[in-house]
Short mmCIF file of C-alpha atoms in Angstrom, two decimals:
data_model
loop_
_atom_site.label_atom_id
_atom_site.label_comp_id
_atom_site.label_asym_id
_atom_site.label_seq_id
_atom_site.Cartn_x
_atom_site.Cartn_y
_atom_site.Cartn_z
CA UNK A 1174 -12.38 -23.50 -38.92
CA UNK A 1175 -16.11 -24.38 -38.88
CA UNK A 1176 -17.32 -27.71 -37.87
CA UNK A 1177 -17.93 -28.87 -41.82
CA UNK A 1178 -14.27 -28.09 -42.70
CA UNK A 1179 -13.08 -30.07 -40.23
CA UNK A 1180 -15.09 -32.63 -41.19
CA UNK A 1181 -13.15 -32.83 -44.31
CA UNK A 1182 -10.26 -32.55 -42.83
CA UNK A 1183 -10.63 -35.42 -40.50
CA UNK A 1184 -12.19 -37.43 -43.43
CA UNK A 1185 -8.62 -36.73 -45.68
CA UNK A 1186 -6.65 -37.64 -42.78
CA UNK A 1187 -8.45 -40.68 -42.05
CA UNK A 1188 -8.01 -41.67 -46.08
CA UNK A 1189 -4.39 -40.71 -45.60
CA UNK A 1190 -3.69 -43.35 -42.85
CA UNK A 1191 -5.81 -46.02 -44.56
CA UNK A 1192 -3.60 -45.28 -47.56
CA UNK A 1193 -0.10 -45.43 -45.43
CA UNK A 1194 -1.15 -49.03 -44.11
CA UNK A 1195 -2.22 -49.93 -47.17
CA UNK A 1196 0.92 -49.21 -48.74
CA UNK A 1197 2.81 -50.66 -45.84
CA UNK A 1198 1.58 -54.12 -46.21
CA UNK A 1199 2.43 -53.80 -50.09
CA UNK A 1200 5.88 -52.94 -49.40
CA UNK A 1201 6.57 -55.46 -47.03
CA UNK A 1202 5.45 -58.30 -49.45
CA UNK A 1203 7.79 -56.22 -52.08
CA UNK A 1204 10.55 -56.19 -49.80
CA UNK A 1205 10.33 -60.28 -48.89
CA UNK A 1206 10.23 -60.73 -52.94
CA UNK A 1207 13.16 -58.52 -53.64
CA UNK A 1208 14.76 -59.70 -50.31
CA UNK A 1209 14.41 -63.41 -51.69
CA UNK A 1210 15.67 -62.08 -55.49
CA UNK A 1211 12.69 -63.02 -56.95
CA UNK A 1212 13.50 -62.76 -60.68
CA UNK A 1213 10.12 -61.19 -61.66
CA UNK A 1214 9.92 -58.66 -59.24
CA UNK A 1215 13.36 -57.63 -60.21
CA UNK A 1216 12.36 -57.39 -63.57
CA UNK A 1217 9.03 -55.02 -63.18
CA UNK A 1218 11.55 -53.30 -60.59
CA UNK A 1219 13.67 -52.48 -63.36
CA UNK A 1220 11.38 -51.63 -65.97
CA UNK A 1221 9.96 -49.39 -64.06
CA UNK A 1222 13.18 -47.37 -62.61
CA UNK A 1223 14.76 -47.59 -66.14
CA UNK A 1224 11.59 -46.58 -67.90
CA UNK A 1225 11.31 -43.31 -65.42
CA UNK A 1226 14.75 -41.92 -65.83
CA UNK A 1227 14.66 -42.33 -69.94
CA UNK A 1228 11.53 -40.51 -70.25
CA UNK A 1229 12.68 -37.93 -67.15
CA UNK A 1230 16.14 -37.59 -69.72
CA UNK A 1231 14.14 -36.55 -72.50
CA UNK A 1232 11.71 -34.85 -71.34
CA UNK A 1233 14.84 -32.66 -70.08
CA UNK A 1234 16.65 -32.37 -73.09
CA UNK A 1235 13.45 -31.42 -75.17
CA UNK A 1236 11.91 -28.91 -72.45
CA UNK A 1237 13.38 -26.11 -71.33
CA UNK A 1238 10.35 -24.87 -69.14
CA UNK A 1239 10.71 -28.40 -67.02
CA UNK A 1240 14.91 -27.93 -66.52
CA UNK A 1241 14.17 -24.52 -65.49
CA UNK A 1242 10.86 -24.99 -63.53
CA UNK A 1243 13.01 -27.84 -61.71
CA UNK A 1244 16.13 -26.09 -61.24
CA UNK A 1245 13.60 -23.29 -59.31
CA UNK A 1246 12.54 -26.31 -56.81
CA UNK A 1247 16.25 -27.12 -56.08
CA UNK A 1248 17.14 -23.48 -55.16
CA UNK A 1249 13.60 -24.00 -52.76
CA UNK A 1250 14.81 -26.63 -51.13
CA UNK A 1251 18.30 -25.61 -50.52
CA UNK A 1252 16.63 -22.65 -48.44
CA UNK A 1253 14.16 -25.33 -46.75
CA UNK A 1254 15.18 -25.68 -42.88
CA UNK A 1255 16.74 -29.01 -41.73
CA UNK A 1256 16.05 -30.46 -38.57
CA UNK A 1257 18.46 -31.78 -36.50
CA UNK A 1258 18.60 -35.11 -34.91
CA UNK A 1259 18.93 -35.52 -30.79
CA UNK A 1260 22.39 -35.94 -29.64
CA UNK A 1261 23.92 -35.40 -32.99
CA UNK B 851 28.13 -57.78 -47.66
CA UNK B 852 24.56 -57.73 -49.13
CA UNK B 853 24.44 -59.34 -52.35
CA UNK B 854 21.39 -58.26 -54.86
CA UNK B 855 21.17 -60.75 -58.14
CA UNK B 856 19.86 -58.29 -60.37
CA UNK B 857 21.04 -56.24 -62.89
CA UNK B 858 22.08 -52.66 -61.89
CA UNK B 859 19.35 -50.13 -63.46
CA UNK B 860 19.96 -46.78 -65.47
CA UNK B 861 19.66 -45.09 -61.77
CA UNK B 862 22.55 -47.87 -60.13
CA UNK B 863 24.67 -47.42 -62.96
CA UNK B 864 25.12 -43.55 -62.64
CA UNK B 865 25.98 -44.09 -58.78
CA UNK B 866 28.28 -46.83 -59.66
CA UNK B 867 29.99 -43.91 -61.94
CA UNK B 868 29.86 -41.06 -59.78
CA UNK B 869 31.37 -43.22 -56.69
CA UNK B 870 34.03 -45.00 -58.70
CA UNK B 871 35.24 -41.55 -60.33
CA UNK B 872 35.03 -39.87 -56.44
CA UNK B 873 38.05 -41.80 -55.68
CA UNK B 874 37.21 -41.63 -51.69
CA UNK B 875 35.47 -43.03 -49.11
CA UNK B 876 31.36 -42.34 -48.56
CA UNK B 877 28.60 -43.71 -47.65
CA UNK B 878 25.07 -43.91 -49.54
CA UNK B 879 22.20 -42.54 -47.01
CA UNK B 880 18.59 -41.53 -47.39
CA UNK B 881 16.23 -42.80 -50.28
CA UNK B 882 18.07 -44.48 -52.19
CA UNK B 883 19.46 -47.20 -49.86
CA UNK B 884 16.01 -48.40 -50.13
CA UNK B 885 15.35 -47.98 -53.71
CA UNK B 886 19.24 -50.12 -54.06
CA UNK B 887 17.26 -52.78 -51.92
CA UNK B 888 14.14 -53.04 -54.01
CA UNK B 889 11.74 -50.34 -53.23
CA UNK B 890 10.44 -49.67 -56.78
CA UNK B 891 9.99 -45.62 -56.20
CA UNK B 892 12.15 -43.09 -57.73
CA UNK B 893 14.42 -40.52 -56.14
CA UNK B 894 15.65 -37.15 -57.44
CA UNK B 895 18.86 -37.04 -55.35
CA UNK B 896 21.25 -39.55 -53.82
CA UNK B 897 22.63 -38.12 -50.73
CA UNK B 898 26.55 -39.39 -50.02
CA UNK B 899 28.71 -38.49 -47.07
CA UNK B 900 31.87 -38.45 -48.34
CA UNK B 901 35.13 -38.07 -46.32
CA UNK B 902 36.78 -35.43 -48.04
CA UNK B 903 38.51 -32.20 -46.87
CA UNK B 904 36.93 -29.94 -49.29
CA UNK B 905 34.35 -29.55 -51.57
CA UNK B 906 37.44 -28.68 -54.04
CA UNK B 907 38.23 -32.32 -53.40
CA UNK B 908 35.27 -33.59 -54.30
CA UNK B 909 34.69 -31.78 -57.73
CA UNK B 910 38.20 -32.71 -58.77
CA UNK B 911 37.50 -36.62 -58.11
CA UNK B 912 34.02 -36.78 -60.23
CA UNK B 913 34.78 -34.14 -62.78
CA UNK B 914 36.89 -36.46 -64.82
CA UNK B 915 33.77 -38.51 -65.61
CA UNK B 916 31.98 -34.93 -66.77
CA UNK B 917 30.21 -34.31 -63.52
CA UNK B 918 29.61 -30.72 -62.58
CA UNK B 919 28.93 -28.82 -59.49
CA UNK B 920 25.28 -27.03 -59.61
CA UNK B 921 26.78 -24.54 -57.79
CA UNK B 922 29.82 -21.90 -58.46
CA UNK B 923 33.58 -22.78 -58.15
CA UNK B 924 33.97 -19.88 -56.03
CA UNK B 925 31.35 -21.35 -53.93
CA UNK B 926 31.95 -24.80 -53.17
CA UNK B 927 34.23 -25.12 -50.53
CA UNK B 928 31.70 -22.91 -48.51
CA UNK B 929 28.76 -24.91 -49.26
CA UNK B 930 30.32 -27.90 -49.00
CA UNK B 931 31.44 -27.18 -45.47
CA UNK B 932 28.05 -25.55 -44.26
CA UNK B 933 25.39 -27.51 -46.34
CA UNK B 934 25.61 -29.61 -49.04
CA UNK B 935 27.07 -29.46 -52.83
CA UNK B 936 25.19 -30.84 -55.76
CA UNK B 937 26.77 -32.50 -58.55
CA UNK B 938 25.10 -33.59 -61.75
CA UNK B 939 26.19 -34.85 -65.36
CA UNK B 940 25.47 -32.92 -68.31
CA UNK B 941 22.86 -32.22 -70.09
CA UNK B 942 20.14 -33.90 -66.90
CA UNK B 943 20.04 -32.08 -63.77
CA UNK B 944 18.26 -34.91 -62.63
CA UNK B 945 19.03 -37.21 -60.96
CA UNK B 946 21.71 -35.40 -58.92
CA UNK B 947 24.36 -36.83 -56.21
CA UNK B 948 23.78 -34.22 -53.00
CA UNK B 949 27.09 -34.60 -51.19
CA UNK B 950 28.13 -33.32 -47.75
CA UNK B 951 31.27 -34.32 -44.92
CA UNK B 952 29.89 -35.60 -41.91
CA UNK B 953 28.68 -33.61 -39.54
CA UNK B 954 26.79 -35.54 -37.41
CA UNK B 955 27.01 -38.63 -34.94
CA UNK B 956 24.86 -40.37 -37.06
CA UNK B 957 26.68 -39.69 -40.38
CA UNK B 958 30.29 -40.26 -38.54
CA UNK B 959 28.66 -43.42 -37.84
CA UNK B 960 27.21 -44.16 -40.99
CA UNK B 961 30.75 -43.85 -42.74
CA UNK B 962 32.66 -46.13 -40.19
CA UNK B 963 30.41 -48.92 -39.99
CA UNK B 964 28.98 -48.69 -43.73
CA UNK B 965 27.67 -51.77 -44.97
CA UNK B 966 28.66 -53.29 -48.92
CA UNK B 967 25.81 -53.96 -51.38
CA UNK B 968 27.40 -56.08 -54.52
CA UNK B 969 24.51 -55.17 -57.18
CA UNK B 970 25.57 -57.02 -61.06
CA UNK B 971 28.72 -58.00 -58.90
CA UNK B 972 29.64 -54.19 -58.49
CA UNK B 973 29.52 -52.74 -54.88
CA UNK B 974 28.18 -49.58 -53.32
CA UNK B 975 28.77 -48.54 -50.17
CA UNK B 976 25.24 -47.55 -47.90
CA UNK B 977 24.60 -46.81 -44.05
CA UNK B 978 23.75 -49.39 -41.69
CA UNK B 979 20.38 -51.17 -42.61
CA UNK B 980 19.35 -50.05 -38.41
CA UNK B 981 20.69 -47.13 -38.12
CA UNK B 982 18.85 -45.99 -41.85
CA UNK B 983 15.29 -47.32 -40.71
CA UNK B 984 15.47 -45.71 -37.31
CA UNK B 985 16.80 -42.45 -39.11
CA UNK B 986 13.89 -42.79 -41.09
CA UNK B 987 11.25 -43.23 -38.20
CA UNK B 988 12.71 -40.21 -36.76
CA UNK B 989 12.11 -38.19 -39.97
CA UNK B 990 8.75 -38.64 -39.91
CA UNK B 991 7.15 -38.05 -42.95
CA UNK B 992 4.81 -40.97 -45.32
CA UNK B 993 7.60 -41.52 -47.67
CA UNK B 994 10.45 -41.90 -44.85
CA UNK B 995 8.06 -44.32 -43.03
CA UNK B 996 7.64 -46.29 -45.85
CA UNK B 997 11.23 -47.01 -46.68
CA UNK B 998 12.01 -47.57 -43.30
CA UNK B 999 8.92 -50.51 -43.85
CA UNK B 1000 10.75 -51.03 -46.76
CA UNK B 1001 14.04 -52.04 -45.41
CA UNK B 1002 12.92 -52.98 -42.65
CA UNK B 1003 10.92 -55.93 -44.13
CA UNK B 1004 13.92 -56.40 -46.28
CA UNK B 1005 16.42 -56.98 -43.68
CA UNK B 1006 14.18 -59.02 -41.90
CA UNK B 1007 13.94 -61.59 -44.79
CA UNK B 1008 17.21 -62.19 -45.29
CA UNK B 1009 17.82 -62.54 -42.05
CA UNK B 1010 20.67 -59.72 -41.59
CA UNK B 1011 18.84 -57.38 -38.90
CA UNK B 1012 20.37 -56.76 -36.21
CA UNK B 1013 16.90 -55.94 -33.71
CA UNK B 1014 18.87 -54.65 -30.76
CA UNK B 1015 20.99 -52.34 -32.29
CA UNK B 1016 18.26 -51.10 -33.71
CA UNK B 1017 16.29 -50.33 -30.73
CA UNK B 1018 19.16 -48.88 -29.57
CA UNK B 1019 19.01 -46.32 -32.48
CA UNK B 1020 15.61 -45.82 -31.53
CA UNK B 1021 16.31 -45.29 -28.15
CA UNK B 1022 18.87 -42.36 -29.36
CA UNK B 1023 16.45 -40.96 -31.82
CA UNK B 1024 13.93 -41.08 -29.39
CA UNK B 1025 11.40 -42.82 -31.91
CA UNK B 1026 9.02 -45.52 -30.76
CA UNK B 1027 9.56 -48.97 -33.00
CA UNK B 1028 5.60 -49.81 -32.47
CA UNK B 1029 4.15 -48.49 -35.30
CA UNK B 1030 6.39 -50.04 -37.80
CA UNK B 1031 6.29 -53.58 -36.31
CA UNK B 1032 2.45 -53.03 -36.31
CA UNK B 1033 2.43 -52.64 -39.92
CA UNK B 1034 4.46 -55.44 -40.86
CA UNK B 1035 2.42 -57.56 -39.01
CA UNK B 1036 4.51 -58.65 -36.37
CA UNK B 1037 2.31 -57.20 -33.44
#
């Protein structure tokens, strides 16, 4: 790999752990609001988990390419080796 | 027991439904233990251990409620006993329940020592919060580190983690607990 390409690629993985620690101090305020049931947070929690699975449900029944295209990705992953954990 | 005062969503509901028509005991592990806490992401499997002596079992318990295998009758038992079966509920394949026995320490564990979670004053049954976020850790990848944040942070709020049983787990997984205290803060 020449020098410029892993330029890039130390740039993206830079951006990537900025990102993870970002989102790490996000969910940990999350997490003390849901942990102290915070009534609002529960309530953009549930709009958003109930507003993903009703669109994912139609978008199922009305496409066949998506059932099918997903059903491919399950058969993927069923082949996908599993690690194992020490002293299992 | 954990007690959540919310409403179950569309997601808790159809666990509630496949447990309750399984008839047997599991236990809840992986991504959804932390989306059951509060972690607003969304899964496309829920991955139970269930203590059953065949996949045959299984089927039988949630097909009265209309779940299906995604995988053929003749094959189940097999699967079930090697890998993993996948049941779903007509017409969405998604989201699916991915159920296995236990195999593993870790998953023998899970099912002795699983932990209640009353959610709308119904309960699911999920692995141990310590056991889940060092599991996690071990795993490795952005999204597994971020639930184990997750429920880490969680745990730590209410005031339910147990720290050295958890380092213990880490000990056994061989996974250092640094980086995740780091990034809540607390070194």
């Amino acid at each position: 790999m020449g020098e410029e390409a892993w330029s890039v690629a130390r740039e993206a993985e830079e951006e990537r752990r900025r990102n993870l620690e970002h989102n790490a101090k996000v969910l940990r305020l999350f997490a003390e609001l849901a942990a102290r049931d915070d009534q609002s947070y529960w309530q953009a929690y549930l709009n958003f988990i109930n507003s993903f699975y009703r669109h994912l449900r139609r978008r199922l029944d009305e496409d066949s390419l998506f059932r099918e295209t997903y059903l491919r990705v399950l058969a993927e992953r069923a082949r996908r080796p599993r690690k194992d954990p020490p002293g299992g | 027991m954990i007690v959540v005062e919310r409403e179950p969503s569309e997601l808790d509901r159809l666990v509630l439904e496949f447990v309750r028509c399984l008839g047997l005991d599991y236990v809840i592990v992986a991504g959804y233990v932390a989306i059951l806490l509060g972690r607003a992401r969304t899964t496309d499997d829920i991955d139970i251990i269930v203590d059953a002596a065949s996949g045959a079992e299984v089927a039988a318990g949630v097909a009265r409620c209309g779940f299906k295998p995604l995988t053929l009758d003749n094959n189940l038992d097999y699967e079930f006993r090697h890998a993993s079966v996948r049941f779903f509920k007509p017409p969405a394949v998604l989201p699916n329940f991915e159920v296995k026995p236990p195999r593993s320490f870790y998953q023998r564990h899970a099912l002795a020592r699983r932990v209640a979670v009353s959610v709308g004053g119904e309960i699911l049954h999920i692995s141990p919060l310590e056991l889940q976020i060092a599991y996690k850790l071990w795993l490795g990848s952005d999204k597994d580190f971020e639930d184990a944040v997750f429920i880490y942070s969680f745990a730590r709020s209410r005031g339910i983690l147990n720290g050295e049983e958890l380092e213990a787990w880490a000990r056994r997984l061989g996974v250092s607990l640094e980086r995740l205290r780091r990034s809540v803060g607390e070194i």
